[in-house]
């Protein structure tokens, strides 16, 4: 395929690649996009996912929040797919300098990536809101109902909820990485979630690559546009 050949050429000629990814990177690992509204949601949940995953809802309806959280955000059994694995290989080869992800599943790190900016946090980090004690994801997901600390405080996932601000340190690192990159690969995201999607405006490098099943708002700006699954495309990247 001509586009895969061009992608391989871009990677070969790049020294500072940054990958910016969204939910589509993890759907191939069996993790659903919770924003999709299907029959199951309509039958099981009284509120839309965006409402449940908001700061206001968390503070006022903990039981319903954790019922949804346990049912829809438990990704402990998920395994990295070919996209996660290839990105880790690109980093090891000295080509990829950073992964910027909107996902909260930690699969990039599981695959071996080390410089990962998790814009929306991670289910693998959880803290007591009272004493700040750390709890891993297995502790939280193994508890029925609202997870509590020994001190009596509620344990909150280190996930950025709607109405909460992104971590300044993560944002600064992500923006710096994008601004210094010579190639930006955007994959598995329709670029509809802000402020994260706005970060790509800082890209000043030579090659903008977009890999996504559906169209995005910046397709016209891409030097290479591939409308396919991120896993299928990355499985064809040849580092040799």
PDB file of C-alpha atoms in Angstrom:
ATOM      1  CA  UNK A   1       0.000   0.000   0.000  1.00  0.00           C
ATOM      2  CA  UNK A   2       1.411   3.349  -1.081  1.00  0.00           C
ATOM      3  CA  UNK A   3       0.376   5.190   2.075  1.00  0.00           C
ATOM      4  CA  UNK A   4       2.047   2.648   4.337  1.00  0.00           C
ATOM      5  CA  UNK A   5       5.213   3.017   2.276  1.00  0.00           C
ATOM      6  CA  UNK A   6       5.078   6.786   2.728  1.00  0.00           C
ATOM      7  CA  UNK A   7       4.510   6.401   6.481  1.00  0.00           C
ATOM      8  CA  UNK A   8       7.571   4.180   6.744  1.00  0.00           C
ATOM      9  CA  UNK A   9       9.604   6.764   4.829  1.00  0.00           C
ATOM     10  CA  UNK A  10       8.443   9.564   7.143  1.00  0.00           C
ATOM     11  CA  UNK A  11       9.400   7.537  10.212  1.00  0.00           C
ATOM     12  CA  UNK A  12      12.765   6.611   8.715  1.00  0.00           C
ATOM     13  CA  UNK A  13      13.583  10.274   8.066  1.00  0.00           C
ATOM     14  CA  UNK A  14      12.346  11.545  11.445  1.00  0.00           C
ATOM     15  CA  UNK A  15      14.392  12.019  14.586  1.00  0.00           C
ATOM     16  CA  UNK A  16      11.758  13.411  16.947  1.00  0.00           C
ATOM     17  CA  UNK A  17       8.346  11.787  16.544  1.00  0.00           C
ATOM     18  CA  UNK A  18       5.465  12.500  18.915  1.00  0.00           C
ATOM     19  CA  UNK A  19       2.312  10.401  18.941  1.00  0.00           C
ATOM     20  CA  UNK A  20      -1.017  11.915  19.995  1.00  0.00           C
ATOM     21  CA  UNK A  21      -3.713   9.280  20.522  1.00  0.00           C
ATOM     22  CA  UNK A  22      -7.275   8.812  21.644  1.00  0.00           C
ATOM     23  CA  UNK A  23      -9.856   6.135  22.377  1.00  0.00           C
ATOM     24  CA  UNK A  24      -9.368   4.427  19.015  1.00  0.00           C
ATOM     25  CA  UNK A  25      -5.943   3.246  20.117  1.00  0.00           C
ATOM     26  CA  UNK A  26      -7.458   1.179  22.923  1.00  0.00           C
ATOM     27  CA  UNK A  27     -10.711  -0.026  21.369  1.00  0.00           C
ATOM     28  CA  UNK A  28      -8.642  -2.678  19.581  1.00  0.00           C
ATOM     29  CA  UNK A  29      -7.641  -3.957  23.018  1.00  0.00           C
ATOM     30  CA  UNK A  30     -11.310  -4.435  23.850  1.00  0.00           C
ATOM     31  CA  UNK A  31     -11.794  -1.173  25.722  1.00  0.00           C
ATOM     32  CA  UNK A  32     -14.988   0.524  24.504  1.00  0.00           C
ATOM     33  CA  UNK A  33     -15.353   4.236  23.932  1.00  0.00           C
ATOM     34  CA  UNK A  34     -17.632   5.098  26.850  1.00  0.00           C
ATOM     35  CA  UNK A  35     -18.980   8.131  24.989  1.00  0.00           C
ATOM     36  CA  UNK A  36     -20.779   5.902  22.544  1.00  0.00           C
ATOM     37  CA  UNK A  37     -24.456   5.791  23.410  1.00  0.00           C
ATOM     38  CA  UNK A  38     -25.899   2.384  22.648  1.00  0.00           C
ATOM     39  CA  UNK A  39     -28.803   0.272  23.824  1.00  0.00           C
ATOM     40  CA  UNK A  40     -26.931  -0.979  26.872  1.00  0.00           C
ATOM     41  CA  UNK A  41     -26.347   2.529  28.148  1.00  0.00           C
ATOM     42  CA  UNK A  42     -29.935   3.467  27.523  1.00  0.00           C
ATOM     43  CA  UNK A  43     -31.168   0.450  29.439  1.00  0.00           C
ATOM     44  CA  UNK A  44     -28.735   0.467  32.322  1.00  0.00           C
ATOM     45  CA  UNK A  45     -27.821   4.074  33.065  1.00  0.00           C
ATOM     46  CA  UNK A  46     -30.158   6.849  34.121  1.00  0.00           C
ATOM     47  CA  UNK A  47     -27.645   9.494  33.055  1.00  0.00           C
ATOM     48  CA  UNK A  48     -25.375   9.993  30.026  1.00  0.00           C
ATOM     49  CA  UNK A  49     -21.723   8.964  30.563  1.00  0.00           C
ATOM     50  CA  UNK A  50     -20.560  12.577  30.352  1.00  0.00           C
ATOM     51  CA  UNK A  51     -22.812  13.500  33.265  1.00  0.00           C
ATOM     52  CA  UNK A  52     -21.726  10.545  35.401  1.00  0.00           C
ATOM     53  CA  UNK A  53     -18.054  11.294  34.799  1.00  0.00           C
ATOM     54  CA  UNK A  54     -18.278  14.870  36.034  1.00  0.00           C
ATOM     55  CA  UNK A  55     -16.969  16.392  39.243  1.00  0.00           C
ATOM     56  CA  UNK A  56     -20.451  17.474  40.287  1.00  0.00           C
ATOM     57  CA  UNK A  57     -21.869  13.990  39.839  1.00  0.00           C
ATOM     58  CA  UNK A  58     -18.933  12.413  41.669  1.00  0.00           C
ATOM     59  CA  UNK A  59     -19.413  14.672  44.665  1.00  0.00           C
ATOM     60  CA  UNK A  60     -23.192  14.235  44.804  1.00  0.00           C
ATOM     61  CA  UNK A  61     -23.849  10.669  43.667  1.00  0.00           C
ATOM     62  CA  UNK A  62     -20.922   8.457  44.607  1.00  0.00           C
ATOM     63  CA  UNK A  63     -22.815   5.190  44.486  1.00  0.00           C
ATOM     64  CA  UNK A  64     -23.999   5.671  40.911  1.00  0.00           C
ATOM     65  CA  UNK A  65     -20.577   7.000  39.871  1.00  0.00           C
ATOM     66  CA  UNK A  66     -18.803   3.894  41.136  1.00  0.00           C
ATOM     67  CA  UNK A  67     -21.447   1.579  39.691  1.00  0.00           C
ATOM     68  CA  UNK A  68     -20.640   3.030  36.264  1.00  0.00           C
ATOM     69  CA  UNK A  69     -16.898   3.187  36.969  1.00  0.00           C
ATOM     70  CA  UNK A  70     -16.698  -0.485  37.920  1.00  0.00           C
ATOM     71  CA  UNK A  71     -18.826  -1.582  34.963  1.00  0.00           C
ATOM     72  CA  UNK A  72     -17.292   0.531  32.195  1.00  0.00           C
ATOM     73  CA  UNK A  73     -13.794   1.638  33.158  1.00  0.00           C
ATOM     74  CA  UNK A  74     -12.355  -1.595  34.519  1.00  0.00           C
ATOM     75  CA  UNK A  75      -9.611  -2.315  31.978  1.00  0.00           C
ATOM     76  CA  UNK A  76      -7.361  -4.494  34.141  1.00  0.00           C
ATOM     77  CA  UNK A  77      -7.664  -7.495  31.815  1.00  0.00           C
ATOM     78  CA  UNK A  78      -6.901  -5.504  28.643  1.00  0.00           C
ATOM     79  CA  UNK A  79      -3.646  -6.174  26.803  1.00  0.00           C
ATOM     80  CA  UNK A  80      -1.624  -3.810  24.586  1.00  0.00           C
ATOM     81  CA  UNK A  81      -2.359  -4.166  20.884  1.00  0.00           C
ATOM     82  CA  UNK A  82      -0.063  -3.747  17.894  1.00  0.00           C
ATOM     83  CA  UNK A  83      -0.272   0.059  18.084  1.00  0.00           C
ATOM     84  CA  UNK A  84       0.905   0.207  21.705  1.00  0.00           C
ATOM     85  CA  UNK A  85       3.655  -2.301  21.010  1.00  0.00           C
ATOM     86  CA  UNK A  86       4.931  -0.558  17.874  1.00  0.00           C
ATOM     87  CA  UNK A  87       5.033   2.809  19.639  1.00  0.00           C
ATOM     88  CA  UNK A  88       7.172   1.274  22.382  1.00  0.00           C
ATOM     89  CA  UNK A  89       9.471  -0.148  19.700  1.00  0.00           C
ATOM     90  CA  UNK A  90       9.733   3.270  18.045  1.00  0.00           C
ATOM     91  CA  UNK A  91      10.755   4.796  21.362  1.00  0.00           C
ATOM     92  CA  UNK A  92      13.351   2.088  21.948  1.00  0.00           C
ATOM     93  CA  UNK A  93      14.712   2.732  18.448  1.00  0.00           C
ATOM     94  CA  UNK A  94      15.203   6.400  19.330  1.00  0.00           C
ATOM     95  CA  UNK A  95      12.581   7.644  16.877  1.00  0.00           C
ATOM     96  CA  UNK A  96       9.638   8.367  19.180  1.00  0.00           C
ATOM     97  CA  UNK A  97      10.222  10.923  21.933  1.00  0.00           C
ATOM     98  CA  UNK A  98       6.780  11.067  23.563  1.00  0.00           C
ATOM     99  CA  UNK A  99       3.309   9.572  23.632  1.00  0.00           C
ATOM    100  CA  UNK A 100       0.471  11.922  24.473  1.00  0.00           C
ATOM    101  CA  UNK A 101      -2.721  10.045  25.251  1.00  0.00           C
ATOM    102  CA  UNK A 102      -6.282  10.900  26.155  1.00  0.00           C
ATOM    103  CA  UNK A 103      -6.774   7.337  27.440  1.00  0.00           C
ATOM    104  CA  UNK A 104      -6.684   6.332  31.092  1.00  0.00           C
ATOM    105  CA  UNK A 105      -5.913   2.622  30.761  1.00  0.00           C
ATOM    106  CA  UNK A 106      -2.113   2.648  31.100  1.00  0.00           C
ATOM    107  CA  UNK A 107      -1.616   0.324  28.119  1.00  0.00           C
ATOM    108  CA  UNK A 108       1.177   2.411  26.625  1.00  0.00           C
ATOM    109  CA  UNK A 109       3.279   1.853  29.746  1.00  0.00           C
ATOM    110  CA  UNK A 110       2.357  -1.828  29.832  1.00  0.00           C
ATOM    111  CA  UNK A 111       3.667  -2.132  26.268  1.00  0.00           C
ATOM    112  CA  UNK A 112       6.950  -0.513  27.271  1.00  0.00           C
ATOM    113  CA  UNK A 113       6.608   3.195  26.511  1.00  0.00           C
ATOM    114  CA  UNK A 114       8.265   5.325  29.183  1.00  0.00           C
ATOM    115  CA  UNK A 115       7.657   8.950  28.209  1.00  0.00           C
ATOM    116  CA  UNK A 116       3.867   9.053  28.324  1.00  0.00           C
ATOM    117  CA  UNK A 117       1.761  12.124  29.021  1.00  0.00           C
ATOM    118  CA  UNK A 118      -1.648  10.993  30.289  1.00  0.00           C
ATOM    119  CA  UNK A 119      -3.797  14.064  29.714  1.00  0.00           C
ATOM    120  CA  UNK A 120      -6.842  12.607  31.451  1.00  0.00           C
ATOM    121  CA  UNK A 121      -5.077  10.687  34.205  1.00  0.00           C
ATOM    122  CA  UNK A 122      -5.082   6.960  34.872  1.00  0.00           C
ATOM    123  CA  UNK A 123      -7.272   4.348  36.546  1.00  0.00           C
ATOM    124  CA  UNK A 124      -4.070   2.842  37.939  1.00  0.00           C
ATOM    125  CA  UNK A 125      -3.578   5.707  40.394  1.00  0.00           C
ATOM    126  CA  UNK A 126      -6.099   6.306  43.147  1.00  0.00           C
ATOM    127  CA  UNK A 127      -5.901   8.487  46.238  1.00  0.00           C
ATOM    128  CA  UNK A 128      -7.797   8.945  49.465  1.00  0.00           C
ATOM    129  CA  UNK A 129      -9.429  12.367  49.360  1.00  0.00           C
ATOM    130  CA  UNK A 130      -8.825  12.748  53.093  1.00  0.00           C
ATOM    131  CA  UNK A 131      -5.284  11.508  53.830  1.00  0.00           C
ATOM    132  CA  UNK A 132      -3.930  11.251  50.240  1.00  0.00           C
ATOM    133  CA  UNK A 133      -2.857   7.603  50.655  1.00  0.00           C
ATOM    134  CA  UNK A 134      -2.226   5.829  47.348  1.00  0.00           C
ATOM    135  CA  UNK A 135      -4.238   2.797  46.192  1.00  0.00           C
ATOM    136  CA  UNK A 136      -3.737   0.780  43.029  1.00  0.00           C
ATOM    137  CA  UNK A 137      -6.477  -0.071  40.552  1.00  0.00           C
ATOM    138  CA  UNK A 138      -6.895  -3.671  41.711  1.00  0.00           C
ATOM    139  CA  UNK A 139      -7.797  -2.431  45.192  1.00  0.00           C
ATOM    140  CA  UNK A 140     -10.444  -0.046  43.864  1.00  0.00           C
ATOM    141  CA  UNK A 141     -12.000  -2.440  41.364  1.00  0.00           C
ATOM    142  CA  UNK A 142     -12.114  -5.302  43.881  1.00  0.00           C
ATOM    143  CA  UNK A 143     -14.295  -3.274  46.258  1.00  0.00           C
ATOM    144  CA  UNK A 144     -18.068  -3.323  46.020  1.00  0.00           C
ATOM    145  CA  UNK A 145     -19.685   0.075  46.110  1.00  0.00           C
ATOM    146  CA  UNK A 146     -17.718   3.135  47.190  1.00  0.00           C
ATOM    147  CA  UNK A 147     -14.032   2.370  47.941  1.00  0.00           C
ATOM    148  CA  UNK A 148     -12.935   3.758  51.287  1.00  0.00           C
ATOM    149  CA  UNK A 149      -9.565   4.281  52.954  1.00  0.00           C
ATOM    150  CA  UNK A 150      -8.739   3.022  56.462  1.00  0.00           C
ATOM    151  CA  UNK A 151      -9.066   6.626  57.632  1.00  0.00           C
ATOM    152  CA  UNK A 152     -12.653   6.727  56.384  1.00  0.00           C
ATOM    153  CA  UNK A 153     -11.987   8.925  53.381  1.00  0.00           C
ATOM    154  CA  UNK A 154     -13.369   8.240  49.912  1.00  0.00           C
ATOM    155  CA  UNK A 155     -10.844   6.960  47.373  1.00  0.00           C
ATOM    156  CA  UNK A 156     -10.909   8.910  44.102  1.00  0.00           C
ATOM    157  CA  UNK A 157      -9.357   7.709  40.845  1.00  0.00           C
ATOM    158  CA  UNK A 158      -6.629   9.981  39.488  1.00  0.00           C
ATOM    159  CA  UNK A 159      -8.806  10.554  36.436  1.00  0.00           C
ATOM    160  CA  UNK A 160      -9.650  14.012  35.131  1.00  0.00           C
ATOM    161  CA  UNK A 161     -13.418  14.315  35.332  1.00  0.00           C
ATOM    162  CA  UNK A 162     -15.518  16.786  33.407  1.00  0.00           C
ATOM    163  CA  UNK A 163     -15.387  20.195  35.160  1.00  0.00           C
ATOM    164  CA  UNK A 164     -11.850  19.439  36.391  1.00  0.00           C
ATOM    165  CA  UNK A 165      -8.720  21.036  34.974  1.00  0.00           C
ATOM    166  CA  UNK A 166      -5.896  19.146  33.340  1.00  0.00           C
ATOM    167  CA  UNK A 167      -2.651  18.797  35.266  1.00  0.00           C
ATOM    168  CA  UNK A 168      -0.421  21.790  34.445  1.00  0.00           C
ATOM    169  CA  UNK A 169       2.756  19.705  34.502  1.00  0.00           C
ATOM    170  CA  UNK A 170       1.313  17.174  32.053  1.00  0.00           C
ATOM    171  CA  UNK A 171       0.002  19.911  29.781  1.00  0.00           C
ATOM    172  CA  UNK A 172       3.336  21.733  29.731  1.00  0.00           C
ATOM    173  CA  UNK A 173       5.229  18.545  28.923  1.00  0.00           C
ATOM    174  CA  UNK A 174       2.820  17.587  26.158  1.00  0.00           C
ATOM    175  CA  UNK A 175       2.866  21.017  24.530  1.00  0.00           C
ATOM    176  CA  UNK A 176       6.670  21.187  24.717  1.00  0.00           C
ATOM    177  CA  UNK A 177       6.983  17.751  23.129  1.00  0.00           C
ATOM    178  CA  UNK A 178       4.641  18.656  20.282  1.00  0.00           C
ATOM    179  CA  UNK A 179       6.343  21.985  19.631  1.00  0.00           C
ATOM    180  CA  UNK A 180       9.787  20.334  19.429  1.00  0.00           C
ATOM    181  CA  UNK A 181       8.782  17.370  17.246  1.00  0.00           C
ATOM    182  CA  UNK A 182       9.642  17.027  13.576  1.00  0.00           C
ATOM    183  CA  UNK A 183       6.793  14.554  12.984  1.00  0.00           C
ATOM    184  CA  UNK A 184       3.427  14.427  14.733  1.00  0.00           C
ATOM    185  CA  UNK A 185       1.357  11.268  14.317  1.00  0.00           C
ATOM    186  CA  UNK A 186      -2.265  11.595  15.402  1.00  0.00           C
ATOM    187  CA  UNK A 187      -4.104   8.315  15.756  1.00  0.00           C
ATOM    188  CA  UNK A 188      -7.374   6.895  17.013  1.00  0.00           C
ATOM    189  CA  UNK A 189      -9.010  10.225  17.774  1.00  0.00           C
ATOM    190  CA  UNK A 190     -11.545  12.435  16.037  1.00  0.00           C
ATOM    191  CA  UNK A 191     -10.048  15.467  17.845  1.00  0.00           C
ATOM    192  CA  UNK A 192     -13.367  16.486  19.359  1.00  0.00           C
ATOM    193  CA  UNK A 193     -12.322  16.552  23.020  1.00  0.00           C
ATOM    194  CA  UNK A 194     -10.985  19.875  24.247  1.00  0.00           C
ATOM    195  CA  UNK A 195      -8.746  21.285  25.565  1.00  0.00           C
ATOM    196  CA  UNK A 196      -6.601  18.252  24.653  1.00  0.00           C
ATOM    197  CA  UNK A 197      -7.338  18.422  20.925  1.00  0.00           C
ATOM    198  CA  UNK A 198      -6.195  22.043  20.867  1.00  0.00           C
ATOM    199  CA  UNK A 199      -2.621  21.070  21.719  1.00  0.00           C
ATOM    200  CA  UNK A 200      -1.853  20.061  18.150  1.00  0.00           C
ATOM    201  CA  UNK A 201      -1.816  23.708  17.105  1.00  0.00           C
ATOM    202  CA  UNK A 202       1.653  23.916  18.648  1.00  0.00           C
ATOM    203  CA  UNK A 203       3.077  21.580  16.016  1.00  0.00           C
ATOM    204  CA  UNK A 204       5.597  23.323  13.758  1.00  0.00           C
ATOM    205  CA  UNK A 205       7.417  20.277  12.383  1.00  0.00           C
ATOM    206  CA  UNK A 206       7.684  18.887   8.897  1.00  0.00           C
ATOM    207  CA  UNK A 207       5.236  15.955   8.742  1.00  0.00           C
ATOM    208  CA  UNK A 208       1.707  15.737  10.132  1.00  0.00           C
ATOM    209  CA  UNK A 209       0.276  12.218   9.918  1.00  0.00           C
ATOM    210  CA  UNK A 210      -3.349  11.404  10.747  1.00  0.00           C
ATOM    211  CA  UNK A 211      -4.500   7.806  11.143  1.00  0.00           C
ATOM    212  CA  UNK A 212      -8.169   7.419  12.007  1.00  0.00           C
ATOM    213  CA  UNK A 213     -11.147   5.442  10.753  1.00  0.00           C
ATOM    214  CA  UNK A 214     -13.334   8.543  10.464  1.00  0.00           C
ATOM    215  CA  UNK A 215     -12.552  12.088   9.375  1.00  0.00           C
ATOM    216  CA  UNK A 216     -11.140  14.740  11.696  1.00  0.00           C
ATOM    217  CA  UNK A 217     -11.411  18.504  11.618  1.00  0.00           C
ATOM    218  CA  UNK A 218      -7.791  18.896  10.468  1.00  0.00           C
ATOM    219  CA  UNK A 219      -7.632  16.248   7.728  1.00  0.00           C
ATOM    220  CA  UNK A 220      -6.927  18.964   5.175  1.00  0.00           C
ATOM    221  CA  UNK A 221      -3.724  19.876   7.011  1.00  0.00           C
ATOM    222  CA  UNK A 222      -2.262  16.365   6.976  1.00  0.00           C
ATOM    223  CA  UNK A 223       0.792  15.501   4.949  1.00  0.00           C
ATOM    224  CA  UNK A 224      -0.382  11.898   5.144  1.00  0.00           C
ATOM    225  CA  UNK A 225      -3.958  10.812   5.860  1.00  0.00           C
ATOM    226  CA  UNK A 226      -4.836   7.158   6.403  1.00  0.00           C
ATOM    227  CA  UNK A 227      -8.457   6.202   7.112  1.00  0.00           C
ATOM    228  CA  UNK A 228      -7.894   2.839   8.753  1.00  0.00           C
ATOM    229  CA  UNK A 229      -7.582   1.329  12.209  1.00  0.00           C
ATOM    230  CA  UNK A 230      -4.484   2.421  14.071  1.00  0.00           C
ATOM    231  CA  UNK A 231      -3.587  -1.170  14.947  1.00  0.00           C
ATOM    232  CA  UNK A 232      -3.750  -2.342  11.342  1.00  0.00           C
ATOM    233  CA  UNK A 233      -1.569   0.526  10.155  1.00  0.00           C
ATOM    234  CA  UNK A 234       1.021   0.215  12.908  1.00  0.00           C
ATOM    235  CA  UNK A 235       1.345  -3.528  12.407  1.00  0.00           C
ATOM    236  CA  UNK A 236       2.737  -2.714   8.952  1.00  0.00           C
ATOM    237  CA  UNK A 237       5.418  -0.294  10.115  1.00  0.00           C
ATOM    238  CA  UNK A 238       8.861  -1.681   9.374  1.00  0.00           C
ATOM    239  CA  UNK A 239      11.677  -0.401  11.558  1.00  0.00           C
ATOM    240  CA  UNK A 240      14.260  -2.442   9.697  1.00  0.00           C
TER     241      UNK A 240
END
